[in-house]
C-alpha cells in the first residue's frame, strides 16, 4: 500500500492521518511545533484550568458527521458560548440582539426599532450587518449604522487592518444581527467542549498503530518539490503528501509572501474566581486589544484563581510571528490562486487546512474538509 506523509498535526492533519490509518495505510505525520493540535492545542495549568495558548477555541457545528467522528475520541461537556461587547463601558450581548437594542436606546425608540425590524426582517431572523446597512427603510439603515459603528467598524479595523466592506461576507456574516432575544454566540446544533481539552482529543485521534507522529520537524528541512516529483530527504517519494502548512512557504515564496494576520496574546492569572461577566468580552469601541477571554468560564468549575488573555492583532511578519488568519480579500484570493496553480503540477500533493487552503475556517470545517479530501484521494488510489 502507498505511504502517506502529512505535514501539520492540527485538526486537519490529524483527521486525515486517522482516516488513512483506519483504512490500513502507513502514515507519518510531522509538525514543526513540539505539540500537536495545531492552534487548538491546550493544556491544564497548575490550578486545573484548561488554557489555550493560541487563542480561545470553542467547538460548534451543524455537521453531524463531524460531531460523530470527533465523538469517537472525546467525551463532551455541554457549553453554549456567550459574548458581551464593551461599548464605551456598557456591556451588551453580541451578536447584537433585541436585548442589546433595549440596553442602548431609550424605551420608546427601542420599541419603535424593534417593531420595524420584526415587520421588515422578521422575528427570529439573522441578518448580516452589511445587508442591514443597505436596507430600503431609512430607520433600519440608521439603526444599522449605529450597530456598524459600535460593534463592527473599530473592532474589524483593529483585527484586520481593513474596513468591514473590504473583507466582505466571508468575515462579516460570521456575526450577524439577531432580530430575537437569542444571546448565544453560535446557534449550531452541536455546541460542546471536549471534556479534557482539544489536545487530549487530538492525542486520541492520533493514537493508532499505523500512525507515526514526529514532532519538532520542519517539513522544509526534509521535503522538496521539483518538476512534478516529491522528494523526501533527497529520495523520490512515491506516496501521497498532505500539506497543511502555509502554501507560500512550501513553494519557497516563489510568488511572494501571502498576507496573514498575526496575534499577540497577553496572559494573566488573577487571584479571583471570576474576572469578567462573560467568557469573552469584545472591546468594540475602545482599547488596542480586541477581546478578553477568561478560560475558566469555558467549562471549568469555579476555581480560586482565573486565567485571562488579551488579544492584540498584528501584521504578519515572515519568520517573526505566527500566521493565524488568512486575510480573505478578493485580491488575496487571486494571489493565492498562483500557488494553487503551482500545487497542481504535483499529482500526489494535496493542500488542506486553514493555511494551505488559505481559508478562514472553523475547526468543524477543517475536519469536514479533511473527510471530503480523504474520500477523493481514496477514490483515486482505488482506481
Ligand atoms: P492549524 O491548527 O494551524 O495546524 C497547522 C499545523 O501545521 C500547525 O501545528 C503547524 O505547526 C504545522 N506546520 C505548518 N507548517 C509546517 C511545516 N513546514 N512543517 C511542519 N509542520 C508545519 N475554530 C473554531 O471552530 N472555533 C473557535 O472558537 C476558533 N477560534 C479560533 C481562534 C483563533 C485565535 C484562531 C487563530 C483560530 C480559531 N479557530 C476556531 C480556527 C481553528 O484554529 C482552525 O480552524 C483549525 O485549528 C484549523 O486546523 P488546521 O489543522 O487546518 O491548522
Ligand atoms: N466582529 C466585530 N465585532 C464583534 C465581533 C466580530 O467587528 O464584536 C467582526 C470582526 O471583523 C471579526 C469577525 O466579525 O474578525 C468575525 O468574528 P469572530 O468572533 O467569528 O472572530 P474569530 O473568533 O474567528 O476571531
Tab-separated table of C-alpha atoms and ligand atoms in Angstrom:
chain	number	residue	atom	x	y	z
A	1	UNK	CA	0.000	0.000	0.000
A	2	UNK	CA	1.133	3.544	-0.690
A	3	UNK	CA	2.768	5.508	2.128
A	4	UNK	CA	1.296	8.763	3.340
A	5	UNK	CA	3.081	11.796	4.762
A	6	UNK	CA	1.083	14.506	6.449
A	7	UNK	CA	2.588	17.878	7.269
A	8	UNK	CA	0.897	19.520	10.256
A	9	UNK	CA	-0.690	17.813	13.258
A	10	UNK	CA	-3.551	20.284	13.661
A	11	UNK	CA	-7.152	19.139	13.334
A	12	UNK	CA	-6.926	18.927	9.535
A	13	UNK	CA	-3.779	16.783	9.525
A	14	UNK	CA	-4.833	14.631	12.491
A	15	UNK	CA	-8.222	13.845	10.933
A	16	UNK	CA	-6.568	12.903	7.668
A	17	UNK	CA	-3.999	10.716	9.438
A	18	UNK	CA	-6.705	8.800	11.272
A	19	UNK	CA	-8.827	8.224	8.181
A	20	UNK	CA	-5.853	6.800	6.250
A	21	UNK	CA	-4.715	4.691	9.229
A	22	UNK	CA	-8.202	3.262	9.811
A	23	UNK	CA	-8.108	2.038	6.206
A	24	UNK	CA	-4.745	0.341	6.698
A	25	UNK	CA	-2.310	2.918	5.267
A	26	UNK	CA	1.043	3.635	6.955
A	27	UNK	CA	1.023	7.310	7.919
A	28	UNK	CA	3.796	9.592	9.083
A	29	UNK	CA	2.597	12.923	10.431
A	30	UNK	CA	5.095	15.664	11.247
A	31	UNK	CA	4.781	19.044	12.898
A	32	UNK	CA	7.373	21.726	13.375
A	33	UNK	CA	5.983	22.510	16.809
A	34	UNK	CA	6.671	20.270	19.793
A	35	UNK	CA	2.940	19.907	20.310
A	36	UNK	CA	0.010	18.502	18.341
A	37	UNK	CA	-3.452	20.004	17.907
A	38	UNK	CA	-2.208	22.999	15.877
A	39	UNK	CA	-3.812	26.218	17.043
A	40	UNK	CA	-6.388	24.267	19.059
A	41	UNK	CA	-3.603	22.976	21.360
A	42	UNK	CA	-4.391	23.414	25.060
A	43	UNK	CA	-3.026	22.342	28.453
A	44	UNK	CA	-4.135	22.256	32.076
A	45	UNK	CA	-2.349	24.846	34.216
A	46	UNK	CA	-1.348	24.303	37.850
A	47	UNK	CA	-4.821	25.398	39.003
A	48	UNK	CA	-6.529	22.840	36.752
A	49	UNK	CA	-7.750	25.447	34.260
A	50	UNK	CA	-7.564	24.451	30.587
A	51	UNK	CA	-5.600	27.229	28.857
A	52	UNK	CA	-5.423	27.666	25.077
A	53	UNK	CA	-2.129	29.400	24.259
A	54	UNK	CA	-3.076	30.045	20.609
A	55	UNK	CA	-6.329	31.783	21.496
A	56	UNK	CA	-9.832	30.844	22.623
A	57	UNK	CA	-11.290	27.854	20.732
A	58	UNK	CA	-14.950	26.887	21.085
A	59	UNK	CA	-16.331	23.866	19.277
A	60	UNK	CA	-19.673	24.210	17.494
A	61	UNK	CA	-21.085	22.575	14.383
A	62	UNK	CA	-24.147	21.681	12.385
A	63	UNK	CA	-22.246	18.817	10.746
A	64	UNK	CA	-23.436	15.589	12.371
A	65	UNK	CA	-20.788	13.618	10.505
A	66	UNK	CA	-18.054	15.787	12.093
A	67	UNK	CA	-19.582	15.571	15.551
A	68	UNK	CA	-19.905	11.770	15.267
A	69	UNK	CA	-16.306	11.411	14.082
A	70	UNK	CA	-14.878	13.518	16.927
A	71	UNK	CA	-17.124	11.810	19.484
A	72	UNK	CA	-15.056	8.655	18.929
A	73	UNK	CA	-12.133	10.469	20.548
A	74	UNK	CA	-13.559	12.556	23.373
A	75	UNK	CA	-16.326	12.892	25.913
A	76	UNK	CA	-18.008	16.282	25.708
A	77	UNK	CA	-19.177	18.939	28.150
A	78	UNK	CA	-22.196	20.937	27.032
A	79	UNK	CA	-21.117	24.552	26.554
A	80	UNK	CA	-23.020	27.419	24.965
A	81	UNK	CA	-20.815	30.402	24.298
A	82	UNK	CA	-21.986	33.896	25.227
A	83	UNK	CA	-20.100	37.092	24.443
A	84	UNK	CA	-20.548	40.675	25.600
A	85	UNK	CA	-19.411	43.787	23.770
A	86	UNK	CA	-17.937	46.594	25.812
A	87	UNK	CA	-19.390	49.704	24.182
A	88	UNK	CA	-17.996	52.763	25.904
A	89	UNK	CA	-18.095	50.934	29.223
A	90	UNK	CA	-21.544	49.369	28.795
A	91	UNK	CA	-21.720	45.584	28.386
A	92	UNK	CA	-24.285	44.356	25.871
A	93	UNK	CA	-24.807	40.957	24.209
A	94	UNK	CA	-23.103	40.320	20.894
A	95	UNK	CA	-24.256	39.223	18.301
A	96	UNK	CA	-26.304	42.394	18.633
A	97	UNK	CA	-29.844	41.289	19.571
A	98	UNK	CA	-33.074	42.782	20.889
A	99	UNK	CA	-31.648	42.868	24.424
A	100	UNK	CA	-28.656	44.891	23.164
A	101	UNK	CA	-31.116	47.232	21.443
A	102	UNK	CA	-33.127	47.738	24.645
A	103	UNK	CA	-29.966	48.363	26.650
A	104	UNK	CA	-28.638	51.070	24.328
A	105	UNK	CA	-31.726	53.001	23.205
A	106	UNK	CA	-34.411	54.888	25.126
A	107	UNK	CA	-37.504	52.728	25.729
A	108	UNK	CA	-39.764	54.344	23.087
A	109	UNK	CA	-37.075	54.398	20.435
A	110	UNK	CA	-36.082	50.789	21.146
A	111	UNK	CA	-39.719	49.687	20.830
A	112	UNK	CA	-40.073	51.530	17.534
A	113	UNK	CA	-36.898	49.973	16.040
A	114	UNK	CA	-37.887	46.537	17.308
A	115	UNK	CA	-41.307	46.871	15.640
A	116	UNK	CA	-39.789	47.873	12.292
A	117	UNK	CA	-37.145	45.139	12.426
A	118	UNK	CA	-39.763	42.485	13.109
A	119	UNK	CA	-42.017	43.819	10.336
A	120	UNK	CA	-39.277	44.254	7.709
A	121	UNK	CA	-36.833	41.454	8.573
A	122	UNK	CA	-38.931	39.073	10.657
A	123	UNK	CA	-38.781	37.807	14.236
A	124	UNK	CA	-36.049	35.226	14.917
A	125	UNK	CA	-34.217	36.137	11.721
A	126	UNK	CA	-30.471	36.830	11.496
A	127	UNK	CA	-29.203	39.497	9.152
A	128	UNK	CA	-25.626	40.379	8.152
A	129	UNK	CA	-24.667	43.929	9.102
A	130	UNK	CA	-23.602	44.896	5.563
A	131	UNK	CA	-27.016	43.828	4.249
A	132	UNK	CA	-28.845	45.693	7.035
A	133	UNK	CA	-26.898	48.836	6.141
A	134	UNK	CA	-28.373	48.757	2.639
A	135	UNK	CA	-31.975	48.205	3.659
A	136	UNK	CA	-34.544	50.299	1.781
A	137	UNK	CA	-36.106	51.532	5.026
A	138	UNK	CA	-34.265	54.599	6.355
A	139	UNK	CA	-34.994	53.877	10.016
A	140	UNK	CA	-33.421	50.441	9.583
A	141	UNK	CA	-30.441	51.955	7.802
A	142	UNK	CA	-29.942	54.440	10.670
A	143	UNK	CA	-30.115	51.628	13.202
A	144	UNK	CA	-27.667	49.557	11.107
A	145	UNK	CA	-25.252	52.483	11.011
A	146	UNK	CA	-25.348	52.651	14.826
A	147	UNK	CA	-24.614	48.910	15.142
A	148	UNK	CA	-21.933	49.135	12.449
A	149	UNK	CA	-20.154	51.967	14.274
A	150	UNK	CA	-20.461	50.473	17.757
A	151	UNK	CA	-19.909	46.774	17.089
A	152	UNK	CA	-18.151	46.260	13.788
A	153	UNK	CA	-16.138	49.173	12.475
A	154	UNK	CA	-13.455	49.692	15.119
A	155	UNK	CA	-13.155	46.014	16.081
A	156	UNK	CA	-12.724	44.980	12.439
A	157	UNK	CA	-10.147	47.697	11.762
A	158	UNK	CA	-8.198	46.549	14.823
A	159	UNK	CA	-8.485	42.876	13.941
A	160	UNK	CA	-7.784	43.012	10.209
A	161	UNK	CA	-6.470	46.451	9.320
A	162	UNK	CA	-9.405	46.624	6.868
A	163	UNK	CA	-12.893	48.090	6.945
A	164	UNK	CA	-15.813	45.612	7.085
A	165	UNK	CA	-16.732	46.349	3.421
A	166	UNK	CA	-13.232	45.451	2.273
A	167	UNK	CA	-13.438	41.998	3.855
A	168	UNK	CA	-16.900	41.207	2.604
A	169	UNK	CA	-19.280	38.462	3.567
A	170	UNK	CA	-16.844	35.675	4.455
A	171	UNK	CA	-15.868	37.562	7.592
A	172	UNK	CA	-18.816	39.794	8.363
A	173	UNK	CA	-21.532	37.136	8.024
A	174	UNK	CA	-19.948	35.176	10.869
A	175	UNK	CA	-21.516	37.570	13.389
A	176	UNK	CA	-24.929	38.739	12.115
A	177	UNK	CA	-27.510	40.931	13.884
A	178	UNK	CA	-30.241	38.870	15.594
A	179	UNK	CA	-33.876	40.005	15.437
A	180	UNK	CA	-34.576	37.972	18.570
A	181	UNK	CA	-33.567	37.629	22.198
A	182	UNK	CA	-31.156	34.794	21.298
A	183	UNK	CA	-27.984	35.573	23.232
A	184	UNK	CA	-25.731	32.660	22.273
A	185	UNK	CA	-22.755	33.466	20.053
A	186	UNK	CA	-23.443	30.364	17.966
A	187	UNK	CA	-26.766	28.758	17.125
A	188	UNK	CA	-25.322	25.469	15.801
A	189	UNK	CA	-26.976	22.204	16.734
A	190	UNK	CA	-23.886	20.759	18.437
A	191	UNK	CA	-22.157	23.038	20.953
A	192	UNK	CA	-19.750	21.229	23.253
A	193	UNK	CA	-16.209	21.389	24.569
A	194	UNK	CA	-14.030	18.272	24.717
A	195	UNK	CA	-14.120	17.264	28.380
A	196	UNK	CA	-10.345	17.153	28.858
A	197	UNK	CA	-9.441	19.637	26.165
A	198	UNK	CA	-8.587	19.615	22.462
A	199	UNK	CA	-5.058	18.257	22.949
A	200	UNK	CA	-6.357	15.080	24.538
A	201	UNK	CA	-8.921	14.696	21.758
A	202	UNK	CA	-6.230	15.063	19.072
A	203	UNK	CA	-3.954	12.685	21.003
A	204	UNK	CA	-6.718	10.068	20.820
A	205	UNK	CA	-7.224	10.715	17.110
A	206	UNK	CA	-3.512	10.101	16.525
A	207	UNK	CA	-3.230	7.039	18.796
A	208	UNK	CA	-3.179	4.295	16.167
A	209	UNK	CA	-0.560	1.609	15.382
A	210	UNK	CA	-0.325	2.797	11.774
A	211	UNK	CA	0.329	6.451	12.671
A	212	UNK	CA	3.861	7.618	13.356
A	213	UNK	CA	3.956	11.096	14.896
A	214	UNK	CA	7.128	13.164	14.636
A	215	UNK	CA	7.177	16.492	16.443
A	216	UNK	CA	9.722	19.296	16.178
A	217	UNK	CA	10.291	18.509	12.463
A	218	UNK	CA	10.045	21.227	9.856
A	219	UNK	CA	8.809	19.865	6.520
A	220	UNK	CA	11.040	22.347	4.700
A	221	UNK	CA	14.090	20.502	6.024
A	222	UNK	CA	13.084	17.027	4.759
A	223	UNK	CA	10.724	17.529	1.832
A	224	UNK	CA	11.367	19.157	-1.516
A	225	UNK	CA	9.394	19.527	-4.725
A	226	UNK	CA	10.818	19.561	-8.245
A	227	UNK	CA	9.388	19.048	-11.736
A	228	UNK	CA	6.211	17.357	-10.568
A	229	UNK	CA	8.015	14.999	-8.173
A	230	UNK	CA	8.163	14.946	-4.367
A	231	UNK	CA	11.445	14.166	-2.623
A	232	UNK	CA	11.895	13.008	0.972
A	233	UNK	CA	15.428	13.539	2.295
A	234	UNK	CA	16.601	13.686	-1.317
A	235	UNK	CA	14.921	10.382	-2.317
A	236	UNK	CA	11.945	10.201	-4.667
A	237	UNK	CA	8.776	9.800	-2.589
A	238	UNK	CA	6.020	7.974	-4.414
A	239	UNK	CA	3.296	8.116	-1.776
A	240	UNK	CA	0.722	10.795	-1.050
A	241	UNK	CA	1.679	14.092	0.606
A	242	UNK	CA	-0.953	16.035	2.521
A	243	UNK	CA	0.256	19.522	3.365
A	244	UNK	CA	-1.492	21.735	5.961
A	245	UNK	CA	1.145	24.437	6.447
A	246	UNK	CA	1.479	27.748	4.571
A	247	UNK	CA	1.431	27.097	0.847
A	248	UNK	CA	3.733	30.020	0.013
A	249	UNK	CA	6.361	28.525	2.338
A	250	UNK	CA	6.039	25.148	0.564
A	251	UNK	CA	6.934	26.783	-2.739
A	252	UNK	CA	9.752	28.876	-1.274
A	253	UNK	CA	7.698	32.065	-1.674
A	254	UNK	CA	8.191	31.921	-5.439
A	255	UNK	CA	5.204	34.265	-5.949
A	256	UNK	CA	5.815	36.301	-2.790
A	257	UNK	CA	4.591	36.108	0.821
A	258	UNK	CA	0.839	35.697	1.256
A	259	UNK	CA	-0.679	38.192	3.704
A	260	UNK	CA	-1.912	36.933	7.092
A	261	UNK	CA	-2.951	38.482	10.385
A	262	UNK	CA	-0.934	37.527	13.398
A	263	UNK	CA	-1.811	37.860	17.074
A	264	UNK	CA	-0.077	38.692	20.292
A	265	UNK	CA	-1.521	37.207	23.464
A	266	UNK	CA	-1.082	38.622	26.958
A	267	UNK	CA	-1.997	36.036	29.611
A	268	UNK	CA	-2.595	36.780	33.283
A	269	UNK	CA	-3.557	34.626	36.237
A	270	UNK	CA	-5.840	36.622	38.537
A	271	UNK	CA	-6.403	35.927	42.209
A	272	UNK	CA	-10.183	35.834	41.980
A	273	UNK	CA	-12.705	33.212	40.883
A	274	UNK	CA	-14.297	35.464	38.257
A	275	UNK	CA	-12.738	38.349	36.322
A	276	UNK	CA	-15.493	39.459	33.947
A	277	UNK	CA	-19.199	38.932	33.286
A	278	UNK	CA	-18.835	36.614	30.267
A	279	UNK	CA	-16.323	34.104	28.930
A	280	UNK	CA	-15.391	36.629	26.230
A	281	UNK	CA	-15.751	40.414	26.218
A	282	UNK	CA	-15.165	42.166	22.888
A	283	UNK	CA	-13.841	45.727	23.025
A	284	UNK	CA	-15.678	47.215	20.092
A	285	UNK	CA	-15.192	50.947	20.603
A	286	UNK	CA	-12.008	51.312	22.656
A	287	UNK	CA	-8.640	49.760	23.648
A	288	UNK	CA	-5.900	48.357	21.464
A	289	UNK	CA	-6.689	44.715	22.212
A	290	UNK	CA	-9.743	43.176	20.546
A	291	UNK	CA	-11.084	40.917	23.287
A	292	UNK	CA	-10.503	39.429	26.720
A	293	UNK	CA	-11.216	35.728	27.148
A	294	UNK	CA	-11.489	34.041	30.535
A	295	UNK	CA	-10.644	30.359	30.202
A	296	UNK	CA	-12.145	29.188	33.488
A	297	UNK	CA	-15.555	30.333	32.216
A	298	UNK	CA	-15.478	27.882	29.290
A	299	UNK	CA	-16.227	24.634	31.101
A	300	UNK	CA	-14.192	24.577	34.247
A	301	UNK	CA	-15.948	24.509	37.662
A	302	UNK	CA	-15.269	27.763	39.616
A	303	UNK	CA	-11.702	27.977	40.985
A	304	UNK	CA	-9.951	30.303	43.449
A	305	UNK	CA	-7.960	31.741	40.552
A	306	UNK	CA	-8.791	32.555	36.970
A	307	UNK	CA	-6.809	32.978	33.735
A	308	UNK	CA	-7.486	35.708	31.205
A	309	UNK	CA	-5.947	36.562	27.860
A	310	UNK	CA	-5.954	39.850	25.964
A	311	UNK	CA	-5.627	39.543	22.176
A	312	UNK	CA	-3.756	42.097	20.108
A	313	UNK	CA	-3.969	41.776	16.344
A	314	UNK	CA	-0.689	42.313	14.482
A	315	UNK	CA	0.651	42.420	10.963
A	316	UNK	CA	2.183	39.093	9.982
A	317	UNK	CA	5.957	39.184	9.537
A	318	UNK	CA	7.547	36.110	7.998
A	319	UNK	CA	9.819	34.247	10.445
A	320	UNK	CA	8.968	36.795	13.175
A	321	UNK	CA	5.448	35.822	14.248
A	322	UNK	CA	2.750	33.197	13.572
A	323	UNK	CA	0.365	33.388	10.586
A	324	UNK	CA	-3.014	32.958	12.325
A	325	UNK	CA	-5.638	34.311	9.940
A	326	UNK	CA	-5.567	34.247	6.132
A	327	UNK	CA	-6.987	37.611	5.030
A	328	UNK	CA	-9.967	36.881	2.789
A	329	UNK	CA	-9.981	39.841	0.406
A	330	UNK	CA	-10.601	39.485	-3.327
A	331	UNK	CA	-7.053	40.406	-4.272
A	332	UNK	CA	-5.601	37.869	-1.829
A	333	UNK	CA	-7.788	35.144	-3.338
A	334	UNK	CA	-6.250	35.923	-6.730
A	335	UNK	CA	-2.748	35.941	-5.195
A	336	UNK	CA	-3.398	32.562	-3.536
A	337	UNK	CA	-4.509	31.045	-6.864
A	338	UNK	CA	-0.936	31.398	-8.143
A	339	UNK	CA	0.139	28.868	-5.530
A	340	UNK	CA	-2.807	26.601	-6.333
A	341	UNK	CA	-1.503	26.510	-9.908
A	342	UNK	CA	1.965	25.524	-8.608
A	343	UNK	CA	0.432	22.755	-6.496
A	344	UNK	CA	-1.460	21.379	-9.496
A	345	UNK	CA	1.879	20.383	-11.043
A	346	UNK	CA	2.246	17.727	-8.306
A	347	UNK	CA	-0.227	14.882	-8.711
A	348	UNK	CA	0.408	13.420	-5.255
A	349	UNK	CA	0.423	16.691	-3.325
A	350	UNK	CA	-2.816	17.716	-1.596
A	351	UNK	CA	-3.356	21.077	0.104
A	352	UNK	CA	-5.573	21.061	3.189
A	353	UNK	CA	-6.493	23.247	6.152
A	354	UNK	CA	-6.693	26.885	7.141
A	355	UNK	CA	-3.181	27.713	5.985
A	356	UNK	CA	-2.733	25.588	2.858
A	357	UNK	CA	-6.249	26.335	1.582
A	358	UNK	CA	-5.844	29.979	2.684
A	359	UNK	CA	-9.386	29.924	4.104
A	360	UNK	CA	-10.860	31.366	7.303
A	361	UNK	CA	-12.438	28.137	8.542
A	362	UNK	CA	-13.538	26.821	11.917
A	363	UNK	CA	-12.431	23.527	13.433
A	364	UNK	CA	-15.518	21.621	12.299
A	365	UNK	CA	-14.960	22.649	8.683
A	366	UNK	CA	-11.275	21.707	8.979
A	367	UNK	CA	-12.429	18.194	9.950
A	368	UNK	CA	-15.124	18.113	7.270
A	369	UNK	CA	-12.723	19.241	4.537
A	370	UNK	CA	-10.268	16.536	5.608
A	371	UNK	CA	-13.038	13.922	5.357
A	372	UNK	CA	-14.003	15.103	1.876
A	373	UNK	CA	-10.433	15.245	0.612
A	374	UNK	CA	-9.754	11.782	2.020
A	375	UNK	CA	-12.687	10.329	0.040
A	376	UNK	CA	-11.355	11.963	-3.129
A	377	UNK	CA	-7.804	10.658	-2.651
A	378	UNK	CA	-9.073	7.188	-1.732
A	379	UNK	CA	-11.194	7.025	-4.903
A	380	UNK	CA	-8.108	7.901	-6.975
A	381	UNK	CA	-5.943	5.349	-5.185
A	382	UNK	CA	-8.500	2.625	-5.744
A	383	UNK	CA	-8.912	3.382	-9.477
B	1	LIG	P1	-3.559	24.602	12.282
B	1	LIG	O1	-4.245	24.379	13.556
B	1	LIG	O2	-2.938	25.923	12.012
B	1	LIG	O3	-2.416	23.477	12.154
B	1	LIG	C1	-1.406	23.520	11.180
B	1	LIG	C2	-0.191	22.806	11.759
B	1	LIG	O4	0.800	22.694	10.736
B	1	LIG	C3	0.464	23.565	12.905
B	1	LIG	O5	0.561	22.733	14.031
B	1	LIG	C4	1.834	23.965	12.350
B	1	LIG	O6	2.841	23.938	13.333
B	1	LIG	C5	2.065	22.874	11.310
B	1	LIG	N1	3.016	23.283	10.277
B	1	LIG	C6	2.938	24.399	9.497
B	1	LIG	N2	3.990	24.442	8.659
B	1	LIG	C7	4.737	23.348	8.895
B	1	LIG	C8	5.954	22.842	8.380
B	1	LIG	N3	6.630	23.499	7.408
B	1	LIG	N4	6.444	21.688	8.870
B	1	LIG	C9	5.804	21.013	9.850
B	1	LIG	N5	4.643	21.457	10.398
B	1	LIG	C10	4.123	22.591	9.936
B	1	LIG	N6	-12.265	27.453	15.248
B	1	LIG	C11	-13.406	27.082	15.851
B	1	LIG	O7	-14.077	26.149	15.404
B	1	LIG	N7	-13.831	27.715	16.996
B	1	LIG	C12	-13.141	28.731	17.551
B	1	LIG	O8	-13.553	29.274	18.585
B	1	LIG	C13	-11.924	29.135	16.933
B	1	LIG	N8	-11.202	30.133	17.456
B	1	LIG	C14	-10.025	30.484	16.872
B	1	LIG	C15	-9.277	31.492	17.469
B	1	LIG	C16	-8.082	31.861	16.913
B	1	LIG	C17	-7.270	32.938	17.587
B	1	LIG	C18	-7.621	31.232	15.726
B	1	LIG	C19	-6.314	31.634	15.103
B	1	LIG	C20	-8.356	30.235	15.139
B	1	LIG	C21	-9.575	29.853	15.690
B	1	LIG	N9	-10.343	28.820	15.154
B	1	LIG	C22	-11.514	28.455	15.747
B	1	LIG	C23	-9.928	28.130	13.910
B	1	LIG	C24	-9.143	26.866	14.172
B	1	LIG	O9	-7.937	27.157	14.834
B	1	LIG	C25	-8.841	26.220	12.828
B	1	LIG	O10	-9.955	26.066	12.017
B	1	LIG	C26	-8.258	24.842	12.956
B	1	LIG	O11	-7.398	24.722	14.047
B	1	LIG	C27	-7.528	24.557	11.674
B	1	LIG	O12	-6.733	23.456	11.800
B	1	LIG	P2	-5.590	23.190	10.767
B	1	LIG	O13	-5.069	21.838	11.097
B	1	LIG	O14	-6.048	23.432	9.388
B	1	LIG	O15	-4.491	24.323	11.031
B	2	LIG	N1	-16.683	41.308	14.636
B	2	LIG	C1	-16.795	42.616	15.033
B	2	LIG	N2	-17.220	42.883	16.296
B	2	LIG	C2	-17.538	41.913	17.179
B	2	LIG	C3	-17.417	40.570	16.776
B	2	LIG	C4	-16.966	40.305	15.495
B	2	LIG	O1	-16.498	43.520	14.250
B	2	LIG	O2	-17.910	42.216	18.333
B	2	LIG	C5	-16.206	41.022	13.251
B	2	LIG	C6	-14.672	41.113	13.173
B	2	LIG	O3	-14.307	41.556	11.897
B	2	LIG	C7	-14.276	39.674	13.407
B	2	LIG	C8	-15.358	38.949	12.619
B	2	LIG	O4	-16.550	39.713	12.867
B	2	LIG	O5	-12.979	39.399	12.925
B	2	LIG	C9	-15.566	37.512	12.994
B	2	LIG	O6	-15.764	37.428	14.394
B	2	LIG	P1	-15.456	36.085	15.178
B	2	LIG	O7	-15.837	36.291	16.594
B	2	LIG	O8	-16.062	34.948	14.450
B	2	LIG	O9	-13.853	36.022	15.053
B	2	LIG	P2	-12.791	34.912	15.498
B	2	LIG	O10	-13.274	34.307	16.774
B	2	LIG	O11	-12.704	33.934	14.371
B	2	LIG	O12	-11.544	35.720	15.661
